[in-house]
Amino acid sequence: MAKPASPGKVAPGFPPGRASTKELDTRAMDLRFSPLEAVSHRLVAASAADHASVAELPFTTQIGLRGDASKAAFANAVKSAVGVAPPKEACTVAVKGDNRILWLGPDEWLVVAPDDPDGALLARLEKALAKVSAAAVDLTGNRSVIELSGPSARAVLEKGCRHDLHPKTFPVGRVVGTLMAHTQFFLEKTSDNPETFRLYVRSSFARHMAEWLMDAMAEFTGRV
Amino acid sequence: MLLIPCPYCGERPEIEFSYGGEAHIARPQNPASLSDTQWAEFLFMRGNQKGAFRERWIHTHGCRRWFNMLRDTTSHEIYAVYKIGAPKPPAPGEKPAAAKKPATRARKGASK
């Protein structure tokens, strides 16, 4: 049997048993990377603020929510945890501060919130929904969020998206599940000035979608 | 390319949907009691109508819900969409399901 190495010679925190859980958590946070981190420099290079810009919004918290929106108990429980009730109207988004709830289906929503590695929001939601017939599932990391903005953002999307994205039919606060570049994603409009869209793409398709967007943007930004 | 009016999301391009075959085919209550012929009838035989046809669709890339559609198989005209379990809207030339009362009234009017 190998002798245990003296603590002084061991790399700090190795083997993992020597590090406290908190230290390990901190290290894990340093080590994690988002799906588009490897191409983040190219996203910056492809962007031109006065035409079209693309960026990843990494590490958003995402929670899948199922329930009956017509039941006040469900709506109130969600509101108490997230700050806003799930929208009843199809294809709309409810926003409160940095938290948003996207309508995905008549009894299905996606809660999107800032980075929350401790799962505090999910814990709050699960506690609030404990006595309600509903489900809240952590889907963080399922979808990458790509933000596309600028005066030409709509023109870029219109190259591949079959929706009518004119502000009259696609105003701020609208979300649709659709296809672009053979990829399913949710498209949300978050701002009118400049026009800003968020694309919720499954993480394994994020790189493909980013490449597609950069290619589609080139004619507007002049950057290849 | 069809523009399909999803009963939940509104008009969406056809590529967002998947086809689910003929609608309103009830699964036998007791499959074990069926003969092979009857089972084959349930499993494989479909109307294959020319004209108005009731079929199932799912909004795969949108809200992921199943619904029924009444579509003309020759012209692709969509006469109606309705949710699963909802009453069937009448096909063109078909008597509406709730038309019994007006018909009685018409007869009464005729006898007067």
Tab-separated table of N, CA and C in Angstrom, chain A residues 26-153:
chain	number	residue	atom	x	y	z
A	26	THR	N	-16.588	26.154	-4.911
A	26	THR	CA	-15.958	27.334	-5.495
A	26	THR	C	-15.131	26.940	-6.705
A	27	ARG	N	-14.401	25.813	-6.542
A	27	ARG	CA	-13.562	25.371	-7.644
A	27	ARG	C	-14.423	24.944	-8.846
A	28	ALA	N	-15.534	24.244	-8.555
A	28	ALA	CA	-16.423	23.810	-9.627
A	28	ALA	C	-16.975	25.029	-10.370
A	29	MET	N	-17.272	26.081	-9.637
A	29	MET	CA	-17.785	27.296	-10.270
A	29	MET	C	-16.729	27.897	-11.196
A	30	ASP	N	-15.450	27.806	-10.782
A	30	ASP	CA	-14.384	28.351	-11.627
A	30	ASP	C	-14.195	27.506	-12.880
A	31	LEU	N	-14.451	26.205	-12.743
A	31	LEU	CA	-14.161	25.288	-13.847
A	31	LEU	C	-15.281	25.217	-14.875
A	32	ARG	N	-16.483	25.541	-14.486
A	32	ARG	CA	-17.614	25.353	-15.400
A	32	ARG	C	-17.491	26.309	-16.588
A	33	PHE	N	-17.989	25.863	-17.710
A	33	PHE	CA	-17.970	26.736	-18.884
A	33	PHE	C	-19.291	26.593	-19.622
A	34	SER	N	-19.675	27.646	-20.298
A	34	SER	CA	-20.958	27.642	-21.017
A	34	SER	C	-20.731	27.137	-22.440
A	35	PRO	N	-21.795	26.670	-23.110
A	35	PRO	CA	-21.622	26.046	-24.437
A	35	PRO	C	-20.959	26.946	-25.473
A	36	LEU	N	-21.120	28.267	-25.349
A	36	LEU	CA	-20.546	29.139	-26.382
A	36	LEU	C	-19.288	29.867	-25.912
A	37	GLU	N	-18.776	29.436	-24.761
A	37	GLU	CA	-17.592	30.113	-24.235
A	37	GLU	C	-16.421	30.001	-25.205
A	38	ALA	N	-16.322	28.833	-25.847
A	38	ALA	CA	-15.190	28.598	-26.746
A	38	ALA	C	-15.220	29.524	-27.960
A	39	VAL	N	-16.405	30.030	-28.324
A	39	VAL	CA	-16.475	30.913	-29.497
A	39	VAL	C	-16.844	32.334	-29.097
A	40	SER	N	-16.751	32.633	-27.800
A	40	SER	CA	-17.206	33.950	-27.344
A	40	SER	C	-16.427	35.076	-28.025
A	41	HIS	N	-15.124	34.859	-28.265
A	41	HIS	CA	-14.328	35.904	-28.918
A	41	HIS	C	-14.811	36.129	-30.350
A	42	ARG	N	-15.277	35.044	-30.985
A	42	ARG	CA	-15.763	35.194	-32.360
A	42	ARG	C	-17.118	35.905	-32.381
A	43	LEU	N	-17.922	35.657	-31.330
A	43	LEU	CA	-19.207	36.375	-31.244
A	43	LEU	C	-18.952	37.871	-31.130
A	44	VAL	N	-17.956	38.220	-30.326
A	44	VAL	CA	-17.616	39.638	-30.166
A	44	VAL	C	-17.139	40.205	-31.503
A	45	ALA	N	-16.271	39.445	-32.175
A	45	ALA	CA	-15.705	39.928	-33.438
A	45	ALA	C	-16.778	40.075	-34.518
A	46	ALA	N	-17.812	39.233	-34.455
A	46	ALA	CA	-18.851	39.267	-35.488
A	46	ALA	C	-19.879	40.355	-35.225
A	47	SER	N	-19.837	40.951	-34.035
A	47	SER	CA	-20.868	41.917	-33.656
A	47	SER	C	-20.468	43.339	-34.014
A	48	ALA	N	-21.468	44.122	-34.392
A	48	ALA	CA	-21.275	45.551	-34.612
A	48	ALA	C	-22.508	46.238	-34.053
A	49	ALA	N	-22.322	47.005	-32.993
A	49	ALA	CA	-23.464	47.516	-32.223
A	49	ALA	C	-24.457	48.297	-33.073
A	50	ASP	N	-23.962	49.020	-34.100
A	50	ASP	CA	-24.892	49.827	-34.896
A	50	ASP	C	-25.589	49.011	-35.977
A	51	HIS	N	-25.315	47.714	-36.082
A	51	HIS	CA	-26.014	46.839	-37.040
A	51	HIS	C	-26.643	45.641	-36.333
A	52	ALA	N	-25.806	44.739	-35.884
A	52	ALA	CA	-26.320	43.560	-35.191
A	52	ALA	C	-25.245	43.015	-34.256
A	53	SER	N	-25.677	42.637	-33.069
A	53	SER	CA	-24.745	42.069	-32.096
A	53	SER	C	-25.276	40.744	-31.601
A	54	VAL	N	-24.360	39.832	-31.337
A	54	VAL	CA	-24.762	38.543	-30.805
A	54	VAL	C	-23.901	38.245	-29.582
A	55	ALA	N	-24.520	37.698	-28.556
A	55	ALA	CA	-23.801	37.358	-27.341
A	55	ALA	C	-24.526	36.230	-26.632
A	56	GLU	N	-23.764	35.480	-25.863
A	56	GLU	CA	-24.401	34.443	-25.059
A	56	GLU	C	-24.705	35.014	-23.679
A	57	LEU	N	-25.859	34.643	-23.142
A	57	LEU	CA	-26.157	34.968	-21.748
A	57	LEU	C	-25.941	33.676	-20.964
A	58	PRO	N	-24.731	33.471	-20.421
A	58	PRO	CA	-24.397	32.156	-19.871
A	58	PRO	C	-25.016	31.916	-18.490
A	59	PHE	N	-25.161	30.666	-18.165
A	59	PHE	CA	-25.515	30.213	-16.812
A	59	PHE	C	-26.840	30.764	-16.294
A	60	THR	N	-27.827	30.894	-17.166
A	60	THR	CA	-29.131	31.288	-16.640
A	60	THR	C	-29.765	30.080	-15.955
A	61	THR	N	-30.524	30.369	-14.936
A	61	THR	CA	-31.289	29.315	-14.270
A	61	THR	C	-32.564	29.079	-15.053
A	62	GLN	N	-32.874	27.818	-15.319
A	62	GLN	CA	-34.105	27.506	-16.054
A	62	GLN	C	-34.872	26.424	-15.312
A	63	ILE	N	-36.140	26.679	-15.110
A	63	ILE	CA	-36.984	25.727	-14.386
A	63	ILE	C	-38.233	25.459	-15.209
A	64	GLY	N	-38.465	24.190	-15.501
A	64	GLY	CA	-39.679	23.793	-16.209
A	64	GLY	C	-40.830	23.734	-15.231
A	65	LEU	N	-41.938	24.316	-15.634
A	65	LEU	CA	-43.079	24.442	-14.733
A	65	LEU	C	-44.308	23.865	-15.413
A	66	ARG	N	-44.991	22.958	-14.721
A	66	ARG	CA	-46.263	22.438	-15.231
A	66	ARG	C	-47.329	22.675	-14.182
A	67	GLY	N	-48.527	22.996	-14.632
A	67	GLY	CA	-49.613	23.214	-13.677
A	67	GLY	C	-50.834	23.781	-14.370
A	68	ASP	N	-51.842	24.061	-13.592
A	68	ASP	CA	-53.098	24.575	-14.128
A	68	ASP	C	-53.205	26.059	-13.767
A	69	ALA	N	-53.017	26.916	-14.780
A	69	ALA	CA	-52.970	28.356	-14.526
A	69	ALA	C	-54.323	28.907	-14.080
A	70	SER	N	-55.397	28.153	-14.328
A	70	SER	CA	-56.705	28.668	-13.916
A	70	SER	C	-56.913	28.488	-12.403
A	71	LYS	N	-56.046	27.714	-11.774
A	71	LYS	CA	-56.134	27.524	-10.318
A	71	LYS	C	-55.358	28.633	-9.617
A	72	ALA	N	-56.064	29.383	-8.776
A	72	ALA	CA	-55.428	30.520	-8.104
A	72	ALA	C	-54.277	30.058	-7.219
A	73	ALA	N	-54.428	28.876	-6.600
A	73	ALA	CA	-53.387	28.384	-5.693
A	73	ALA	C	-52.063	28.212	-6.427
A	74	PHE	N	-52.141	27.695	-7.656
A	74	PHE	CA	-50.923	27.484	-8.460
A	74	PHE	C	-50.299	28.830	-8.832
A	75	ALA	N	-51.132	29.722	-9.363
A	75	ALA	CA	-50.622	31.025	-9.801
A	75	ALA	C	-50.008	31.786	-8.617
A	76	ASN	N	-50.689	31.748	-7.469
A	76	ASN	CA	-50.184	32.474	-6.307
A	76	ASN	C	-48.884	31.883	-5.787
A	77	ALA	N	-48.813	30.543	-5.790
A	77	ALA	CA	-47.596	29.886	-5.307
A	77	ALA	C	-46.406	30.271	-6.176
A	78	VAL	N	-46.614	30.263	-7.495
A	78	VAL	CA	-45.528	30.628	-8.410
A	78	VAL	C	-45.154	32.089	-8.201
A	79	LYS	N	-46.173	32.916	-8.031
A	79	LYS	CA	-45.912	34.349	-7.853
A	79	LYS	C	-45.110	34.603	-6.579
A	80	SER	N	-45.431	33.853	-5.532
A	80	SER	CA	-44.722	34.074	-4.269
A	80	SER	C	-43.249	33.686	-4.389
A	81	ALA	N	-42.942	32.717	-5.255
A	81	ALA	CA	-41.551	32.257	-5.379
A	81	ALA	C	-40.778	33.023	-6.435
A	82	VAL	N	-41.418	33.298	-7.565
A	82	VAL	CA	-40.700	33.907	-8.699
A	82	VAL	C	-40.909	35.424	-8.735
A	83	GLY	N	-42.031	35.876	-8.188
A	83	GLY	CA	-42.316	37.307	-8.208
A	83	GLY	C	-43.391	37.658	-9.215
A	84	VAL	N	-43.734	36.699	-10.064
A	84	VAL	CA	-44.750	36.965	-11.080
A	84	VAL	C	-45.473	35.647	-11.387
A	85	ALA	N	-46.755	35.750	-11.679
A	85	ALA	CA	-47.544	34.549	-11.965
A	85	ALA	C	-47.299	34.097	-13.397
A	86	PRO	N	-47.454	32.802	-13.697
A	86	PRO	CA	-47.267	32.339	-15.079
A	86	PRO	C	-48.325	32.944	-15.997
A	87	PRO	N	-47.906	33.418	-17.172
A	87	PRO	CA	-48.875	34.062	-18.065
A	87	PRO	C	-49.896	33.064	-18.596
A	88	LYS	N	-51.159	33.484	-18.629
A	88	LYS	CA	-52.213	32.602	-19.131
A	88	LYS	C	-52.335	32.721	-20.642
A	89	GLU	N	-52.033	33.901	-21.150
A	89	GLU	CA	-52.193	34.126	-22.591
A	89	GLU	C	-51.094	33.404	-23.362
A	90	ALA	N	-51.490	32.760	-24.456
A	90	ALA	CA	-50.541	31.974	-25.237
A	90	ALA	C	-49.402	32.843	-25.774
A	91	CYS	N	-48.210	32.272	-25.807
A	91	CYS	CA	-47.040	32.903	-26.437
A	91	CYS	C	-46.669	34.240	-25.821
A	92	THR	N	-46.870	34.389	-24.525
A	92	THR	CA	-46.465	35.633	-23.879
A	92	THR	C	-45.476	35.342	-22.749
A	93	VAL	N	-44.842	36.413	-22.276
A	93	VAL	CA	-43.837	36.305	-21.226
A	93	VAL	C	-44.242	37.218	-20.077
A	94	ALA	N	-44.108	36.734	-18.859
A	94	ALA	CA	-44.322	37.580	-17.686
A	94	ALA	C	-42.959	37.881	-17.080
A	95	VAL	N	-42.692	39.160	-16.826
A	95	VAL	CA	-41.375	39.560	-16.351
A	95	VAL	C	-41.507	40.289	-15.024
A	96	LYS	N	-40.616	39.951	-14.110
A	96	LYS	CA	-40.513	40.702	-12.856
A	96	LYS	C	-39.035	40.806	-12.532
A	97	GLY	N	-38.492	42.011	-12.658
A	97	GLY	CA	-37.063	42.192	-12.417
A	97	GLY	C	-36.257	41.353	-13.393
A	98	ASP	N	-35.372	40.502	-12.849
A	98	ASP	CA	-34.543	39.640	-13.698
A	98	ASP	C	-35.195	38.288	-13.949
A	99	ASN	N	-36.327	38.041	-13.303
A	99	ASN	CA	-37.007	36.752	-13.492
A	99	ASN	C	-38.053	36.871	-14.583
A	100	ARG	N	-38.172	35.825	-15.369
A	100	ARG	CA	-39.194	35.828	-16.411
A	100	ARG	C	-39.800	34.437	-16.524
A	101	ILE	N	-41.070	34.407	-16.905
A	101	ILE	CA	-41.756	33.133	-17.118
A	101	ILE	C	-42.271	33.114	-18.549
A	102	LEU	N	-41.774	32.143	-19.310
A	102	LEU	CA	-42.141	32.024	-20.726
A	102	LEU	C	-43.286	31.018	-20.876
A	103	TRP	N	-44.297	31.381	-21.626
A	103	TRP	CA	-45.385	30.443	-21.935
A	103	TRP	C	-44.875	29.479	-22.999
A	104	LEU	N	-44.918	28.191	-22.699
A	104	LEU	CA	-44.496	27.196	-23.698
A	104	LEU	C	-45.672	26.386	-24.213
A	105	GLY	N	-46.700	26.257	-23.390
A	105	GLY	CA	-47.874	25.479	-23.755
A	105	GLY	C	-48.980	25.822	-22.785
A	106	PRO	N	-50.205	25.324	-23.036
A	106	PRO	CA	-51.329	25.704	-22.176
A	106	PRO	C	-51.144	25.328	-20.702
A	107	ASP	N	-50.287	24.364	-20.411
A	107	ASP	CA	-50.049	24.063	-18.994
A	107	ASP	C	-48.550	23.931	-18.718
A	108	GLU	N	-47.753	24.625	-19.516
A	108	GLU	CA	-46.302	24.454	-19.420
A	108	GLU	C	-45.600	25.804	-19.569
A	109	TRP	N	-44.648	26.056	-18.676
A	109	TRP	CA	-43.906	27.316	-18.713
A	109	TRP	C	-42.430	27.045	-18.461
A	110	LEU	N	-41.620	28.046	-18.787
A	110	LEU	CA	-40.198	27.978	-18.472
A	110	LEU	C	-39.844	29.213	-17.656
A	111	VAL	N	-39.371	28.962	-16.448
A	111	VAL	CA	-38.925	30.073	-15.605
A	111	VAL	C	-37.458	30.316	-15.932
A	112	VAL	N	-37.112	31.549	-16.255
A	112	VAL	CA	-35.726	31.885	-16.564
A	112	VAL	C	-35.281	32.967	-15.584
A	113	ALA	N	-34.168	32.704	-14.921
A	113	ALA	CA	-33.694	33.614	-13.874
A	113	ALA	C	-32.176	33.701	-13.942
A	114	PRO	N	-31.595	34.679	-13.255
A	114	PRO	CA	-30.130	34.786	-13.267
A	114	PRO	C	-29.474	33.574	-12.609
A	115	ASP	N	-28.162	33.503	-12.792
A	115	ASP	CA	-27.365	32.392	-12.258
A	115	ASP	C	-27.692	32.162	-10.778
A	116	ASP	N	-27.929	30.892	-10.457
A	116	ASP	CA	-28.359	30.565	-9.095
A	116	ASP	C	-27.811	29.187	-8.751
A	117	PRO	N	-26.466	29.094	-8.558
A	117	PRO	CA	-25.846	27.771	-8.409
A	117	PRO	C	-26.339	27.005	-7.188
A	118	ASP	N	-26.844	27.698	-6.194
A	118	ASP	CA	-27.317	27.001	-4.989
A	118	ASP	C	-28.734	26.451	-5.154
A	119	GLY	N	-29.389	26.786	-6.271
A	119	GLY	CA	-30.744	26.287	-6.479
A	119	GLY	C	-31.768	26.902	-5.545
A	120	ALA	N	-31.509	28.133	-5.112
A	120	ALA	CA	-32.407	28.769	-4.138
A	120	ALA	C	-33.795	28.988	-4.728
A	121	LEU	N	-33.822	29.396	-6.011
A	121	LEU	CA	-35.122	29.679	-6.638
A	121	LEU	C	-35.949	28.400	-6.749
A	122	LEU	N	-35.297	27.314	-7.171
A	122	LEU	CA	-36.014	26.047	-7.302
A	122	LEU	C	-36.534	25.587	-5.941
A	123	ALA	N	-35.701	25.742	-4.921
A	123	ALA	CA	-36.115	25.343	-3.571
A	123	ALA	C	-37.334	26.161	-3.133
A	124	ARG	N	-37.282	27.456	-3.425
A	124	ARG	CA	-38.410	28.335	-3.067
A	124	ARG	C	-39.675	27.889	-3.796
A	125	LEU	N	-39.494	27.582	-5.081
A	125	LEU	CA	-40.634	27.200	-5.910
A	125	LEU	C	-41.206	25.860	-5.436
A	126	GLU	N	-40.325	24.920	-5.150
A	126	GLU	CA	-40.794	23.602	-4.691
A	126	GLU	C	-41.536	23.728	-3.371
A	127	LYS	N	-41.039	24.586	-2.504
A	127	LYS	CA	-41.691	24.776	-1.202
A	127	LYS	C	-43.076	25.395	-1.404
A	128	ALA	N	-43.131	26.397	-2.287
A	128	ALA	CA	-44.407	27.086	-2.509
A	128	ALA	C	-45.423	26.151	-3.167
A	129	LEU	N	-44.921	25.213	-3.981
A	129	LEU	CA	-45.836	24.338	-4.735
A	129	LEU	C	-46.108	23.020	-4.009
A	130	ALA	N	-45.609	22.897	-2.772
A	130	ALA	CA	-45.674	21.616	-2.063
A	130	ALA	C	-47.085	21.059	-1.988
A	131	LYS	N	-48.069	21.948	-1.809
A	131	LYS	CA	-49.437	21.454	-1.624
A	131	LYS	C	-50.311	21.709	-2.846
A	132	VAL	N	-49.666	22.003	-3.972
A	132	VAL	CA	-50.415	22.284	-5.200
A	132	VAL	C	-50.101	21.181	-6.207
A	133	SER	N	-51.085	20.829	-7.035
A	133	SER	CA	-50.840	19.841	-8.077
A	133	SER	C	-50.051	20.506	-9.195
A	134	ALA	N	-48.742	20.369	-9.149
A	134	ALA	CA	-47.886	21.057	-10.120
A	134	ALA	C	-46.509	20.405	-10.101
A	135	ALA	N	-45.686	20.765	-11.074
A	135	ALA	CA	-44.325	20.242	-11.113
A	135	ALA	C	-43.355	21.359	-11.440
A	136	ALA	N	-42.245	21.370	-10.749
A	136	ALA	CA	-41.157	22.300	-11.055
A	136	ALA	C	-39.883	21.476	-11.161
A	137	VAL	N	-39.252	21.523	-12.332
A	137	VAL	CA	-38.078	20.691	-12.587
A	137	VAL	C	-36.921	21.579	-13.021
A	138	ASP	N	-35.754	21.318	-12.462
A	138	ASP	CA	-34.580	22.098	-12.828
A	138	ASP	C	-34.135	21.727	-14.244
A	139	LEU	N	-34.215	22.681	-15.169
A	139	LEU	CA	-33.784	22.440	-16.546
A	139	LEU	C	-32.585	23.314	-16.902
A	140	THR	N	-31.912	23.822	-15.868
A	140	THR	CA	-30.749	24.665	-16.098
A	140	THR	C	-29.731	23.921	-16.957
A	141	GLY	N	-29.233	24.592	-17.963
A	141	GLY	CA	-28.252	23.959	-18.836
A	141	GLY	C	-28.886	23.255	-20.024
A	142	ASN	N	-30.195	23.055	-19.986
A	142	ASN	CA	-30.862	22.431	-21.126
A	142	ASN	C	-30.758	23.323	-22.351
A	143	ARG	N	-31.011	24.606	-22.125
A	143	ARG	CA	-30.964	25.535	-23.251
A	143	ARG	C	-29.955	26.647	-23.000
A	144	SER	N	-29.232	26.985	-24.065
A	144	SER	CA	-28.345	28.137	-24.008
A	144	SER	C	-29.133	29.348	-24.473
A	145	VAL	N	-28.823	30.483	-23.902
A	145	VAL	CA	-29.533	31.692	-24.279
A	145	VAL	C	-28.606	32.572	-25.116
A	146	ILE	N	-29.032	32.848	-26.344
A	146	ILE	CA	-28.261	33.710	-27.231
A	146	ILE	C	-29.054	34.993	-27.405
A	147	GLU	N	-28.400	36.106	-27.210
A	147	GLU	CA	-29.087	37.380	-27.392
A	147	GLU	C	-28.622	38.027	-28.691
A	148	LEU	N	-29.593	38.393	-29.512
A	148	LEU	CA	-29.306	39.034	-30.793
A	148	LEU	C	-29.968	40.400	-30.768
A	149	SER	N	-29.183	41.453	-30.988
A	149	SER	CA	-29.770	42.786	-30.891
A	149	SER	C	-29.199	43.693	-31.977
A	150	GLY	N	-29.837	44.838	-32.129
A	150	GLY	CA	-29.373	45.816	-33.100
A	150	GLY	C	-30.417	46.082	-34.158
A	151	PRO	N	-30.242	47.177	-34.902
A	151	PRO	CA	-31.231	47.553	-35.921
A	151	PRO	C	-31.448	46.477	-36.988
A	152	SER	N	-30.457	45.642	-37.228
A	152	SER	CA	-30.602	44.603	-38.259
A	152	SER	C	-30.949	43.236	-37.689
A	153	ALA	N	-31.177	43.169	-36.389
A	153	ALA	CA	-31.396	41.864	-35.754
A	153	ALA	C	-32.576	41.128	-36.391
